[in-house]
């Protein structure tokens, strides 16, 4: 396996993880991102972006874009990827996990492309072994950084380990989310969503408010949870690839090496 292949594999593990941490977690700009998405008409733009994504995917399918010259194919499918992630981000308040999972998915997607192109001649066991080690190292380093950051940063007087103080601060910092998640009026966590909430006498309205509160709560929980989700995702990919590297296929039939 060449140095180029190793560098590409390392980038496929690091870049999506960094993007998720910086863009959607408390370690980065997660709350700012979701608050920004909550304001204005981003939900409508998310729907529009999703429609464009479907149209673009249809165009690629109709014109057999997968058979295009490699640089052109890369541009066409990169635009598709940008549309998919853009849709997830713009609809982030309605589906808080969507942009995070989409960013995570770019890593395995990049590996598939890499395996089908520049790493086509690399042996199967070597490829999976390097991928497994890369994602495993990424998971271990991120876990260490997250733990150190959790107990040393000054987000609250008690750091960012999960506790009522951190929860209250997350709720306070999600002001724009609560102000816009319910279309009819801004929500107040204590009155509308908290333990002492005042339930609306109209069951339909009460149900709508409950759904809106759940969306808002999911947003700040996702922001807090993203680093752990990234560690888990990288660890699962690493474990799968290390197991796969132990298999040896002969004409697609025999399996040995466990």
mmCIF file with all atom_site columns, N, CA and C in Angstrom, residues 1-2 4-5 9 111-127:
data_model
loop_
_atom_site.group_PDB
_atom_site.id
_atom_site.type_symbol
_atom_site.label_atom_id
_atom_site.label_alt_id
_atom_site.label_comp_id
_atom_site.label_asym_id
_atom_site.label_entity_id
_atom_site.label_seq_id
_atom_site.pdbx_PDB_ins_code
_atom_site.Cartn_x
_atom_site.Cartn_y
_atom_site.Cartn_z
_atom_site.occupancy
_atom_site.B_iso_or_equiv
_atom_site.pdbx_formal_charge
_atom_site.auth_seq_id
_atom_site.auth_comp_id
_atom_site.auth_asym_id
_atom_site.auth_atom_id
_atom_site.pdbx_PDB_model_num
ATOM 1  N N  . UNK A 1 1   ? 0.852   -1.186 0.000  1.00 0.00 ? 1   UNK A N  1
ATOM 2  C CA . UNK A 1 1   ? 0.000   0.000  0.000  1.00 0.00 ? 1   UNK A CA 1
ATOM 3  C C  . UNK A 1 1   ? 0.893   1.243  0.000  1.00 0.00 ? 1   UNK A C  1
ATOM 4  N N  . UNK A 1 2   ? 0.548   2.226  -0.801 1.00 0.00 ? 2   UNK A N  1
ATOM 5  C CA . UNK A 1 2   ? 1.405   3.394  -0.964 1.00 0.00 ? 2   UNK A CA 1
ATOM 6  C C  . UNK A 1 2   ? 1.111   4.462  0.094  1.00 0.00 ? 2   UNK A C  1
ATOM 7  N N  . UNK A 1 4   ? 0.377   7.486  -0.562 1.00 0.00 ? 4   UNK A N  1
ATOM 8  C CA . UNK A 1 4   ? -0.808  8.213  -1.028 1.00 0.00 ? 4   UNK A CA 1
ATOM 9  C C  . UNK A 1 4   ? -2.085  7.558  -0.522 1.00 0.00 ? 4   UNK A C  1
ATOM 10 N N  . UNK A 1 5   ? -2.134  6.225  -0.606 1.00 0.00 ? 5   UNK A N  1
ATOM 11 C CA . UNK A 1 5   ? -3.313  5.504  -0.135 1.00 0.00 ? 5   UNK A CA 1
ATOM 12 C C  . UNK A 1 5   ? -3.509  5.712  1.366  1.00 0.00 ? 5   UNK A C  1
ATOM 13 N N  . UNK A 1 9   ? -6.732  7.517  3.216  1.00 0.00 ? 9   UNK A N  1
ATOM 14 C CA . UNK A 1 9   ? -7.521  6.797  4.220  1.00 0.00 ? 9   UNK A CA 1
ATOM 15 C C  . UNK A 1 9   ? -7.581  7.592  5.522  1.00 0.00 ? 9   UNK A C  1
ATOM 16 N N  . UNK A 1 111 ? -14.250 6.157  1.416  1.00 0.00 ? 111 UNK A N  1
ATOM 17 C CA . UNK A 1 111 ? -13.487 4.909  1.373  1.00 0.00 ? 111 UNK A CA 1
ATOM 18 C C  . UNK A 1 111 ? -13.933 4.027  0.205  1.00 0.00 ? 111 UNK A C  1
ATOM 19 N N  . UNK A 1 112 ? -15.236 3.997  -0.050 1.00 0.00 ? 112 UNK A N  1
ATOM 20 C CA . UNK A 1 112 ? -15.749 3.218  -1.181 1.00 0.00 ? 112 UNK A CA 1
ATOM 21 C C  . UNK A 1 112 ? -15.189 3.767  -2.494 1.00 0.00 ? 112 UNK A C  1
ATOM 22 N N  . UNK A 1 113 ? -15.224 5.090  -2.634 1.00 0.00 ? 113 UNK A N  1
ATOM 23 C CA . UNK A 1 113 ? -14.686 5.715  -3.843 1.00 0.00 ? 113 UNK A CA 1
ATOM 24 C C  . UNK A 1 113 ? -13.190 5.440  -3.960 1.00 0.00 ? 113 UNK A C  1
ATOM 25 N N  . UNK A 1 114 ? -12.491 5.558  -2.841 1.00 0.00 ? 114 UNK A N  1
ATOM 26 C CA . UNK A 1 114 ? -11.049 5.314  -2.832 1.00 0.00 ? 114 UNK A CA 1
ATOM 27 C C  . UNK A 1 114 ? -10.737 3.880  -3.236 1.00 0.00 ? 114 UNK A C  1
ATOM 28 N N  . UNK A 1 115 ? -11.523 2.943  -2.703 1.00 0.00 ? 115 UNK A N  1
ATOM 29 C CA . UNK A 1 115 ? -11.294 1.524  -2.987 1.00 0.00 ? 115 UNK A CA 1
ATOM 30 C C  . UNK A 1 115 ? -11.549 1.202  -4.456 1.00 0.00 ? 115 UNK A C  1
ATOM 31 N N  . UNK A 1 116 ? -12.500 1.915  -5.051 1.00 0.00 ? 116 UNK A N  1
ATOM 32 C CA . UNK A 1 116 ? -12.848 1.657  -6.446 1.00 0.00 ? 116 UNK A CA 1
ATOM 33 C C  . UNK A 1 116 ? -11.974 2.423  -7.433 1.00 0.00 ? 116 UNK A C  1
ATOM 34 N N  . UNK A 1 117 ? -11.076 3.269  -6.917 1.00 0.00 ? 117 UNK A N  1
ATOM 35 C CA . UNK A 1 117 ? -10.265 4.088  -7.822 1.00 0.00 ? 117 UNK A CA 1
ATOM 36 C C  . UNK A 1 117 ? -8.776  3.933  -7.513 1.00 0.00 ? 117 UNK A C  1
ATOM 37 N N  . UNK A 1 118 ? -8.215  4.848  -6.730 1.00 0.00 ? 118 UNK A N  1
ATOM 38 C CA . UNK A 1 118 ? -6.764  4.874  -6.563 1.00 0.00 ? 118 UNK A CA 1
ATOM 39 C C  . UNK A 1 118 ? -6.241  3.696  -5.766 1.00 0.00 ? 118 UNK A C  1
ATOM 40 N N  . UNK A 1 119 ? -7.081  3.064  -4.941 1.00 0.00 ? 119 UNK A N  1
ATOM 41 C CA . UNK A 1 119 ? -6.620  1.918  -4.137 1.00 0.00 ? 119 UNK A CA 1
ATOM 42 C C  . UNK A 1 119 ? -7.123  0.590  -4.676 1.00 0.00 ? 119 UNK A C  1
ATOM 43 N N  . UNK A 1 120 ? -7.479  0.585  -5.938 1.00 0.00 ? 120 UNK A N  1
ATOM 44 C CA . UNK A 1 120 ? -8.049  -0.625 -6.542 1.00 0.00 ? 120 UNK A CA 1
ATOM 45 C C  . UNK A 1 120 ? -7.093  -1.820 -6.484 1.00 0.00 ? 120 UNK A C  1
ATOM 46 N N  . UNK A 1 121 ? -5.790  -1.565 -6.608 1.00 0.00 ? 121 UNK A N  1
ATOM 47 C CA . UNK A 1 121 ? -4.809  -2.649 -6.659 1.00 0.00 ? 121 UNK A CA 1
ATOM 48 C C  . UNK A 1 121 ? -4.247  -3.023 -5.286 1.00 0.00 ? 121 UNK A C  1
ATOM 49 N N  . UNK A 1 122 ? -4.661  -2.318 -4.256 1.00 0.00 ? 122 UNK A N  1
ATOM 50 C CA . UNK A 1 122 ? -4.199  -2.630 -2.904 1.00 0.00 ? 122 UNK A CA 1
ATOM 51 C C  . UNK A 1 122 ? -4.894  -3.907 -2.434 1.00 0.00 ? 122 UNK A C  1
ATOM 52 N N  . UNK A 1 123 ? -4.157  -4.792 -1.796 1.00 0.00 ? 123 UNK A N  1
ATOM 53 C CA . UNK A 1 123 ? -4.756  -6.039 -1.326 1.00 0.00 ? 123 UNK A CA 1
ATOM 54 C C  . UNK A 1 123 ? -5.838  -5.753 -0.301 1.00 0.00 ? 123 UNK A C  1
ATOM 55 N N  . UNK A 1 124 ? -6.819  -6.627 -0.253 1.00 0.00 ? 124 UNK A N  1
ATOM 56 C CA . UNK A 1 124 ? -7.981  -6.418 0.595  1.00 0.00 ? 124 UNK A CA 1
ATOM 57 C C  . UNK A 1 124 ? -7.614  -6.322 2.072  1.00 0.00 ? 124 UNK A C  1
ATOM 58 N N  . UNK A 1 125 ? -6.781  -7.238 2.529  1.00 0.00 ? 125 UNK A N  1
ATOM 59 C CA . UNK A 1 125 ? -6.423  -7.247 3.951  1.00 0.00 ? 125 UNK A CA 1
ATOM 60 C C  . UNK A 1 125 ? -5.622  -6.009 4.341  1.00 0.00 ? 125 UNK A C  1
ATOM 61 N N  . UNK A 1 126 ? -4.730  -5.553 3.458  1.00 0.00 ? 126 UNK A N  1
ATOM 62 C CA . UNK A 1 126 ? -3.957  -4.344 3.740  1.00 0.00 ? 126 UNK A CA 1
ATOM 63 C C  . UNK A 1 126 ? -4.859  -3.117 3.820  1.00 0.00 ? 126 UNK A C  1
ATOM 64 N N  . UNK A 1 127 ? -5.781  -3.013 2.868  1.00 0.00 ? 127 UNK A N  1
ATOM 65 C CA . UNK A 1 127 ? -6.664  -1.851 2.834  1.00 0.00 ? 127 UNK A CA 1
ATOM 66 C C  . UNK A 1 127 ? -7.499  -1.773 4.104  1.00 0.00 ? 127 UNK A C  1
#
